[in-house]
Short mmCIF file of C-alpha atoms (C1' of nucleotides) in Angstrom, two decimals:
data_model
loop_
_atom_site.label_atom_id
_atom_site.label_comp_id
_atom_site.label_asym_id
_atom_site.label_seq_id
_atom_site.Cartn_x
_atom_site.Cartn_y
_atom_site.Cartn_z
CA UNK A 1 24.06 -17.81 -10.98
CA UNK A 2 24.13 -16.01 -7.64
CA UNK A 3 25.91 -12.65 -7.79
CA UNK A 4 29.39 -12.66 -6.30
CA UNK A 5 29.68 -11.61 -2.68
CA UNK A 6 32.10 -8.86 -3.63
CA UNK A 7 29.66 -7.52 -6.18
CA UNK A 8 26.99 -7.27 -3.49
CA UNK A 9 29.40 -5.71 -1.04
CA UNK A 10 30.29 -3.10 -3.61
CA UNK A 11 26.70 -2.11 -4.31
CA UNK A 12 26.06 -1.75 -0.59
CA UNK A 13 29.25 0.23 -0.03
CA UNK A 14 28.26 2.72 -2.73
CA UNK A 15 25.43 3.77 -0.47
CA UNK A 16 27.50 3.56 2.70
CA UNK A 17 26.09 0.24 3.87
CA UNK A 18 27.96 -2.77 5.22
CA UNK A 19 27.48 -6.36 4.24
CA UNK A 20 26.16 -8.28 7.20
CA UNK A 21 25.15 -11.88 7.66
CA UNK A 22 21.50 -10.84 7.93
CA UNK A 23 21.58 -8.94 4.67
CA UNK A 24 23.24 -11.85 2.96
CA UNK A 25 20.62 -14.30 4.14
CA UNK A 26 17.68 -12.07 3.23
CA UNK A 27 19.08 -11.66 -0.24
CA UNK A 28 19.64 -15.39 -0.62
CA UNK A 29 16.11 -16.17 0.53
CA UNK A 30 14.68 -13.67 -1.93
CA UNK A 31 16.76 -14.98 -4.79
CA UNK A 32 15.92 -18.55 -3.94
CA UNK A 33 12.16 -18.25 -4.38
CA UNK A 34 9.85 -17.85 -7.34
CA UNK A 35 7.19 -16.33 -5.12
CA UNK A 36 7.05 -12.62 -4.42
CA UNK A 37 6.88 -12.69 -0.65
CA UNK A 38 6.14 -10.04 1.95
CA UNK A 39 8.31 -9.11 4.92
CA UNK A 40 6.71 -11.61 7.25
CA UNK A 41 7.23 -14.60 4.95
CA UNK A 42 10.86 -13.58 4.53
CA UNK A 43 11.14 -13.27 8.31
CA UNK A 44 9.92 -16.86 8.78
CA UNK A 45 12.41 -18.14 6.22
CA UNK A 46 15.36 -16.21 7.60
CA UNK A 47 14.53 -17.40 11.11
CA UNK A 48 15.11 -20.98 9.99
CA UNK A 49 18.75 -20.06 9.49
CA UNK A 50 19.08 -17.30 12.07
CA UNK A 51 16.62 -17.98 14.91
CA UNK A 52 17.42 -14.72 16.69
CA UNK A 53 16.77 -12.36 13.81
CA UNK A 54 14.08 -9.79 14.48
CA UNK A 55 11.28 -8.60 12.25
CA UNK A 56 12.56 -5.06 12.59
CA UNK A 57 15.83 -6.14 11.05
CA UNK A 58 13.98 -7.71 8.14
CA UNK A 59 12.20 -4.45 7.43
CA UNK A 60 15.37 -2.41 7.74
CA UNK A 61 17.25 -4.87 5.59
CA UNK A 62 14.64 -4.84 2.85
CA UNK A 63 14.82 -1.06 2.70
CA UNK A 64 18.60 -1.15 2.55
CA UNK A 65 18.68 -3.78 -0.19
CA UNK A 66 16.10 -1.84 -2.15
CA UNK A 67 18.06 1.38 -1.77
CA UNK A 68 21.21 -0.37 -2.96
CA UNK A 69 19.35 -1.63 -6.02
CA UNK A 70 19.73 -5.27 -5.04
CA UNK A 71 16.01 -6.05 -4.82
CA UNK A 72 12.74 -4.60 -6.03
CA UNK A 73 9.64 -3.60 -4.09
CA UNK A 74 6.20 -4.45 -5.45
CA UNK A 75 3.81 -2.61 -3.20
CA UNK A 76 0.77 -2.11 -5.31
CA UNK A 77 -2.42 -3.94 -4.61
CA UNK A 78 -2.37 -5.97 -1.42
CA UNK A 79 -2.09 -4.65 2.11
CA UNK A 80 1.54 -5.60 2.63
CA UNK A 81 4.50 -4.90 0.39
CA UNK A 82 5.95 -7.69 -1.64
CA UNK A 83 9.56 -8.07 -2.72
CA UNK A 84 11.33 -9.46 -5.72
CA UNK A 85 14.92 -10.64 -5.90
CA UNK A 86 15.02 -9.83 -9.60
CA UNK A 87 15.99 -6.28 -10.39
CA UNK A 88 15.79 -6.41 -14.16
CA UNK A 89 12.58 -4.73 -15.22
CA UNK A 90 9.73 -7.13 -15.85
CA UNK A 91 5.98 -7.28 -15.33
CA UNK A 92 3.79 -9.25 -12.96
CA UNK A 93 0.35 -10.76 -12.99
CA UNK A 94 -1.73 -11.33 -9.86
CA UNK A 95 -4.42 -13.97 -9.59
CA UNK A 96 -7.55 -12.30 -8.23
CA UNK A 97 -8.76 -15.61 -6.77
CA UNK A 98 -5.73 -17.02 -4.95
CA UNK A 99 -3.43 -13.98 -4.73
CA UNK A 100 -0.50 -15.65 -6.44
CA UNK A 101 1.92 -13.29 -8.19
CA UNK A 102 3.79 -14.47 -11.28
CA UNK A 103 6.48 -13.02 -13.46
CA UNK A 104 5.53 -12.25 -17.04
CA UNK A 105 8.00 -12.99 -19.76
CA UNK A 106 7.51 -9.88 -21.88
CA UNK A 107 10.02 -7.18 -22.73
CA UNK A 108 9.39 -3.71 -21.21
CA UNK A 109 7.17 -1.52 -23.38
CA UNK A 110 9.36 1.57 -23.58
CA UNK A 111 7.15 3.13 -26.21
CA UNK A 112 4.48 3.58 -23.55
CA UNK A 113 6.74 6.07 -21.80
CA UNK A 114 7.25 8.06 -24.96
CA UNK A 115 3.52 8.36 -25.42
CA UNK A 116 2.99 9.42 -21.80
CA UNK A 117 5.77 11.97 -22.10
CA UNK A 118 4.23 13.43 -25.25
CA UNK A 119 0.82 13.80 -23.62
CA UNK A 120 1.75 15.09 -20.15
CA UNK A 121 4.83 17.30 -20.48
CA UNK A 122 6.45 15.29 -17.68
CA UNK A 123 9.99 13.98 -17.97
CA UNK A 124 9.02 10.31 -17.71
CA UNK A 125 11.48 8.19 -15.76
CA UNK A 126 9.66 4.90 -15.52
CA UNK A 127 6.43 2.97 -15.39
CA UNK A 128 4.80 0.09 -13.63
CA UNK A 129 2.47 -2.30 -15.33
CA UNK A 130 0.53 -4.87 -13.37
CA UNK A 131 -1.89 -7.39 -14.79
CA UNK A 132 -4.81 -9.01 -13.01
CA UNK A 133 -6.54 -12.21 -13.92
CA UNK A 134 -7.39 -15.76 -12.98
CA UNK A 135 -4.63 -18.34 -12.99
CA UNK A 136 -5.07 -21.64 -14.84
CA UNK A 137 -5.52 -23.59 -11.57
CA UNK A 138 -8.24 -21.28 -10.21
CA UNK A 139 -9.89 -21.11 -13.60
CA UNK A 140 -10.26 -24.85 -13.87
CA UNK A 141 -11.57 -25.14 -10.30
CA UNK A 142 -14.23 -22.56 -11.20
CA UNK A 143 -15.61 -24.86 -13.85
CA UNK A 144 -15.76 -27.87 -11.56
CA UNK B 1 -21.92 17.05 -15.56
CA UNK B 2 -22.54 15.63 -12.08
CA UNK B 3 -24.39 12.36 -12.19
CA UNK B 4 -28.02 12.51 -11.17
CA UNK B 5 -28.85 11.68 -7.59
CA UNK B 6 -31.18 8.92 -8.71
CA UNK B 7 -28.44 7.38 -10.80
CA UNK B 8 -26.17 7.26 -7.76
CA UNK B 9 -28.95 5.87 -5.59
CA UNK B 10 -29.52 3.14 -8.13
CA UNK B 11 -25.88 2.06 -8.26
CA UNK B 12 -25.77 1.90 -4.47
CA UNK B 13 -29.05 -0.01 -4.29
CA UNK B 14 -27.72 -2.65 -6.67
CA UNK B 15 -25.26 -3.60 -3.98
CA UNK B 16 -27.76 -3.20 -1.15
CA UNK B 17 -26.44 0.16 0.04
CA UNK B 18 -28.47 3.25 0.95
CA UNK B 19 -27.79 6.77 -0.14
CA UNK B 20 -26.86 8.84 2.89
CA UNK B 21 -25.82 12.45 3.30
CA UNK B 22 -22.27 11.35 4.14
CA UNK B 23 -21.94 9.28 0.99
CA UNK B 24 -23.27 12.13 -1.10
CA UNK B 25 -20.80 14.61 0.32
CA UNK B 26 -17.79 12.30 -0.05
CA UNK B 27 -18.71 11.72 -3.66
CA UNK B 28 -19.14 15.43 -4.32
CA UNK B 29 -15.78 16.21 -2.73
CA UNK B 30 -14.07 13.57 -4.82
CA UNK B 31 -15.72 14.75 -8.02
CA UNK B 32 -14.93 18.34 -7.24
CA UNK B 33 -11.16 17.97 -7.16
CA UNK B 34 -8.49 17.36 -9.76
CA UNK B 35 -6.19 15.93 -7.11
CA UNK B 36 -6.24 12.28 -6.17
CA UNK B 37 -6.55 12.57 -2.42
CA UNK B 38 -6.23 10.08 0.40
CA UNK B 39 -8.81 9.35 3.09
CA UNK B 40 -7.51 11.97 5.47
CA UNK B 41 -7.66 14.82 2.96
CA UNK B 42 -11.21 13.83 2.11
CA UNK B 43 -12.02 13.73 5.81
CA UNK B 44 -10.80 17.31 6.26
CA UNK B 45 -12.89 18.46 3.30
CA UNK B 46 -16.04 16.65 4.36
CA UNK B 47 -15.68 18.04 7.89
CA UNK B 48 -16.02 21.55 6.52
CA UNK B 49 -19.57 20.64 5.55
CA UNK B 50 -20.32 18.04 8.23
CA UNK B 51 -18.26 18.82 11.33
CA UNK B 52 -19.37 15.67 13.14
CA UNK B 53 -18.38 13.17 10.51
CA UNK B 54 -15.88 10.60 11.69
CA UNK B 55 -12.80 9.27 9.93
CA UNK B 56 -14.17 5.75 10.29
CA UNK B 57 -17.18 6.78 8.25
CA UNK B 58 -14.92 8.18 5.55
CA UNK B 59 -13.11 4.88 5.28
CA UNK B 60 -16.34 2.90 5.26
CA UNK B 61 -17.86 5.25 2.72
CA UNK B 62 -14.89 5.03 0.39
CA UNK B 63 -15.13 1.25 0.42
CA UNK B 64 -18.85 1.39 -0.26
CA UNK B 65 -18.48 3.85 -3.14
CA UNK B 66 -15.70 1.78 -4.59
CA UNK B 67 -17.76 -1.39 -4.32
CA UNK B 68 -20.67 0.33 -6.05
CA UNK B 69 -18.38 1.39 -8.87
CA UNK B 70 -18.80 5.09 -8.16
CA UNK B 71 -15.14 5.81 -7.45
CA UNK B 72 -11.76 4.24 -8.11
CA UNK B 73 -8.98 3.33 -5.69
CA UNK B 74 -5.38 4.06 -6.60
CA UNK B 75 -3.36 2.35 -3.94
CA UNK B 76 -0.05 1.73 -5.56
CA UNK B 77 3.06 3.58 -4.53
CA UNK B 78 2.53 5.79 -1.51
CA UNK B 79 1.79 4.66 2.01
CA UNK B 80 -1.87 5.64 1.99
CA UNK B 81 -4.50 4.83 -0.61
CA UNK B 82 -5.60 7.52 -2.99
CA UNK B 83 -9.01 7.87 -4.58
CA UNK B 84 -10.32 9.10 -7.88
CA UNK B 85 -13.83 10.32 -8.63
CA UNK B 86 -13.45 9.24 -12.24
CA UNK B 87 -14.38 5.66 -12.92
CA UNK B 88 -13.69 5.50 -16.64
CA UNK B 89 -10.43 3.68 -17.11
CA UNK B 90 -7.46 5.99 -17.52
CA UNK B 91 -3.81 6.12 -16.48
CA UNK B 92 -1.94 8.26 -13.99
CA UNK B 93 1.48 9.76 -13.70
CA UNK B 94 3.14 10.55 -10.36
CA UNK B 95 5.79 13.22 -9.93
CA UNK B 96 8.70 11.66 -8.06
CA UNK B 97 9.75 15.06 -6.71
CA UNK B 98 6.52 16.60 -5.39
CA UNK B 99 4.21 13.57 -5.26
CA UNK B 100 1.53 15.12 -7.45
CA UNK B 101 -0.67 12.64 -9.33
CA UNK B 102 -2.09 13.60 -12.71
CA UNK B 103 -4.49 12.00 -15.13
CA UNK B 104 -3.10 10.95 -18.48
CA UNK B 105 -5.19 11.46 -21.55
CA UNK B 106 -4.44 8.21 -23.33
CA UNK B 107 -6.84 5.43 -24.33
CA UNK B 108 -6.46 2.10 -22.49
CA UNK B 109 -4.00 -0.24 -24.17
CA UNK B 110 -6.16 -3.36 -24.40
CA UNK B 111 -3.65 -5.11 -26.61
CA UNK B 112 -1.33 -5.34 -23.60
CA UNK B 113 -3.82 -7.70 -21.96
CA UNK B 114 -3.91 -9.93 -25.00
CA UNK B 115 -0.15 -10.23 -24.96
CA UNK B 116 -0.09 -11.03 -21.24
CA UNK B 117 -2.82 -13.62 -21.70
CA UNK B 118 -0.88 -15.29 -24.50
CA UNK B 119 2.28 -15.51 -22.43
CA UNK B 120 0.90 -16.54 -19.02
CA UNK B 121 -2.09 -18.78 -19.59
CA UNK B 122 -4.06 -16.60 -17.16
CA UNK B 123 -7.53 -15.35 -18.02
CA UNK B 124 -6.60 -11.66 -17.89
CA UNK B 125 -9.28 -9.41 -16.47
CA UNK B 126 -7.50 -6.09 -16.23
CA UNK B 127 -4.32 -4.15 -15.83
CA UNK B 128 -2.91 -1.12 -14.09
CA UNK B 129 -0.37 1.14 -15.65
CA UNK B 130 1.32 3.86 -13.65
CA UNK B 131 3.91 6.27 -14.94
CA UNK B 132 6.60 8.02 -12.91
CA UNK B 133 8.46 11.15 -13.82
CA UNK B 134 9.19 14.76 -13.04
CA UNK B 135 6.46 17.31 -13.60
CA UNK B 136 7.17 20.48 -15.61
CA UNK B 137 7.22 22.64 -12.46
CA UNK B 138 9.71 20.47 -10.61
CA UNK B 139 11.79 20.03 -13.73
CA UNK B 140 12.23 23.75 -14.23
CA UNK B 141 13.07 24.29 -10.57
CA UNK B 142 15.80 21.67 -10.92
CA UNK B 143 17.53 23.72 -13.56
CA UNK B 144 17.43 26.93 -11.53
"C1'" DT C 1 -40.84 -0.59 11.32
"C1'" DT C 2 -36.44 -2.61 10.34
"C1'" DA C 3 -32.19 -3.07 8.57
"C1'" DC C 4 -28.50 -0.41 7.25
"C1'" DT C 5 -25.40 3.53 8.90
"C1'" DT C 6 -23.22 6.53 11.82
"C1'" DG C 7 -19.99 8.30 15.49
"C1'" DC C 8 -16.95 7.01 18.77
"C1'" DA C 9 -13.26 4.56 20.54
"C1'" DA C 10 -10.73 0.63 20.83
"C1'" DA C 11 -8.38 -2.87 17.98
"C1'" DT C 12 -5.58 -4.43 14.34
"C1'" DG C 13 -1.82 -4.96 10.97
"C1'" DA C 14 2.10 -3.31 8.74
"C1'" DT C 15 6.04 -0.74 9.23
"C1'" DT C 16 9.23 2.40 11.71
"C1'" DT C 17 12.04 3.96 15.49
"C1'" DG C 18 14.79 4.64 20.04
"C1'" DC C 19 18.04 2.51 22.67
"C1'" DT C 20 21.78 -0.46 24.16
"C1'" DC C 21 24.87 -3.80 22.80
"C1'" DT C 22 27.43 -6.12 18.99
"C1'" DA C 23 30.21 -6.56 14.98
"C1'" DA C 24 31.97 -4.99 10.26
"C1'" DA C 25 35.64 -2.48 8.22
"C1'" DT D 1 38.91 1.41 17.13
"C1'" DT D 2 35.12 3.55 15.25
"C1'" DT D 3 30.68 3.69 13.56
"C1'" DA D 4 26.95 1.24 11.28
"C1'" DG D 5 23.90 -2.46 12.34
"C1'" DA D 6 21.20 -5.92 15.25
"C1'" DG D 7 17.77 -7.19 18.60
"C1'" DC D 8 14.09 -5.88 21.37
"C1'" DA D 9 10.14 -3.38 22.50
"C1'" DA D 10 7.53 0.57 22.19
"C1'" DA D 11 5.64 3.87 18.87
"C1'" DT D 12 3.40 5.28 14.75
"C1'" DC D 13 0.37 5.30 10.76
"C1'" DA D 14 -3.31 3.76 8.01
"C1'" DT D 15 -7.27 1.23 8.18
"C1'" DT D 16 -10.85 -1.73 10.32
"C1'" DT D 17 -14.25 -3.07 13.69
"C1'" DG D 18 -17.68 -3.53 17.82
"C1'" DC D 19 -21.33 -1.32 19.72
"C1'" DA D 20 -25.15 1.72 20.95
"C1'" DA D 21 -27.88 5.23 18.93
"C1'" DG D 22 -29.72 7.36 14.57
"C1'" DT D 23 -32.04 7.26 10.04
"C1'" DA D 24 -33.20 5.81 5.07
"C1'" DA D 25 -36.51 3.18 2.77
#
DNA sequence: TTACTTGCAAATGATTTGCTCTAAA
DNA sequence: TTTAGAGCAAATCATTTGCAAGTAA
């Protein structure tokens, strides 16, 4: 399930980074949650295993992991950036009541990029699609 | 072309806001540009016409105009929020080389929301779709 | 007249950075 | 052994807020 340590080391090395204990733990924390946490939440989790880690290291680590293609950054919407241990392209939906972010099980709509390319003249390299709505829990509490 | 002053006043009044000179000028600046500027750029522009305006007022004004539905906030991606004088729903494309943001002339894909709703169980209220790519200018300079 | 708004400056929150020491390769 | 990385604290950047004075309705 979890990517081999050597695989991770290799991806880091390609960008000139080393594999450190801190980077390993951040990655494990991110892969071990369904939530899409921000730096501070990750910091609290990592501290449980490494009490001396600093928030600055968390930020630096997240940028390194992102640069190495090991994690994904989801910074649209809220005031702080959120991270995702999944790197395969997929969409998210945010609950406008409780702020929860969920993965959406839909394949990427590549045809959207073709249409954008045709209309703009840009060489389109990617897209981001974010849905907003009310989650089942919040929806039922609205009716109560 | 430009919405009537009374129309603007009405939209503000619906939310309990007054129409002030500052709000008028910010709105005019935003409607008078094709770019999708951030608060600081708007501040510089407004200062040309109102030298005593403060940056705090710009921020407050942008939030008021957004709340009244007179402008749109585009805060995904870059470190500072960008604003758009158009409120009709449309998509954007960002050049990953020069940072330019352009409007895309495509109708909203409402069927995407239906598919997300079917898959997640959320009551979907909206979506945001952002494209990334290389603009024609940057693309041709790459080949030089 | 009376709230709502402004300008100003200080405060806040998220993220980055400089520096010295530590540890990965 | 060499050089990237960690921890700590200070710095930075974008945005918000408290307050006294100004102004739209």
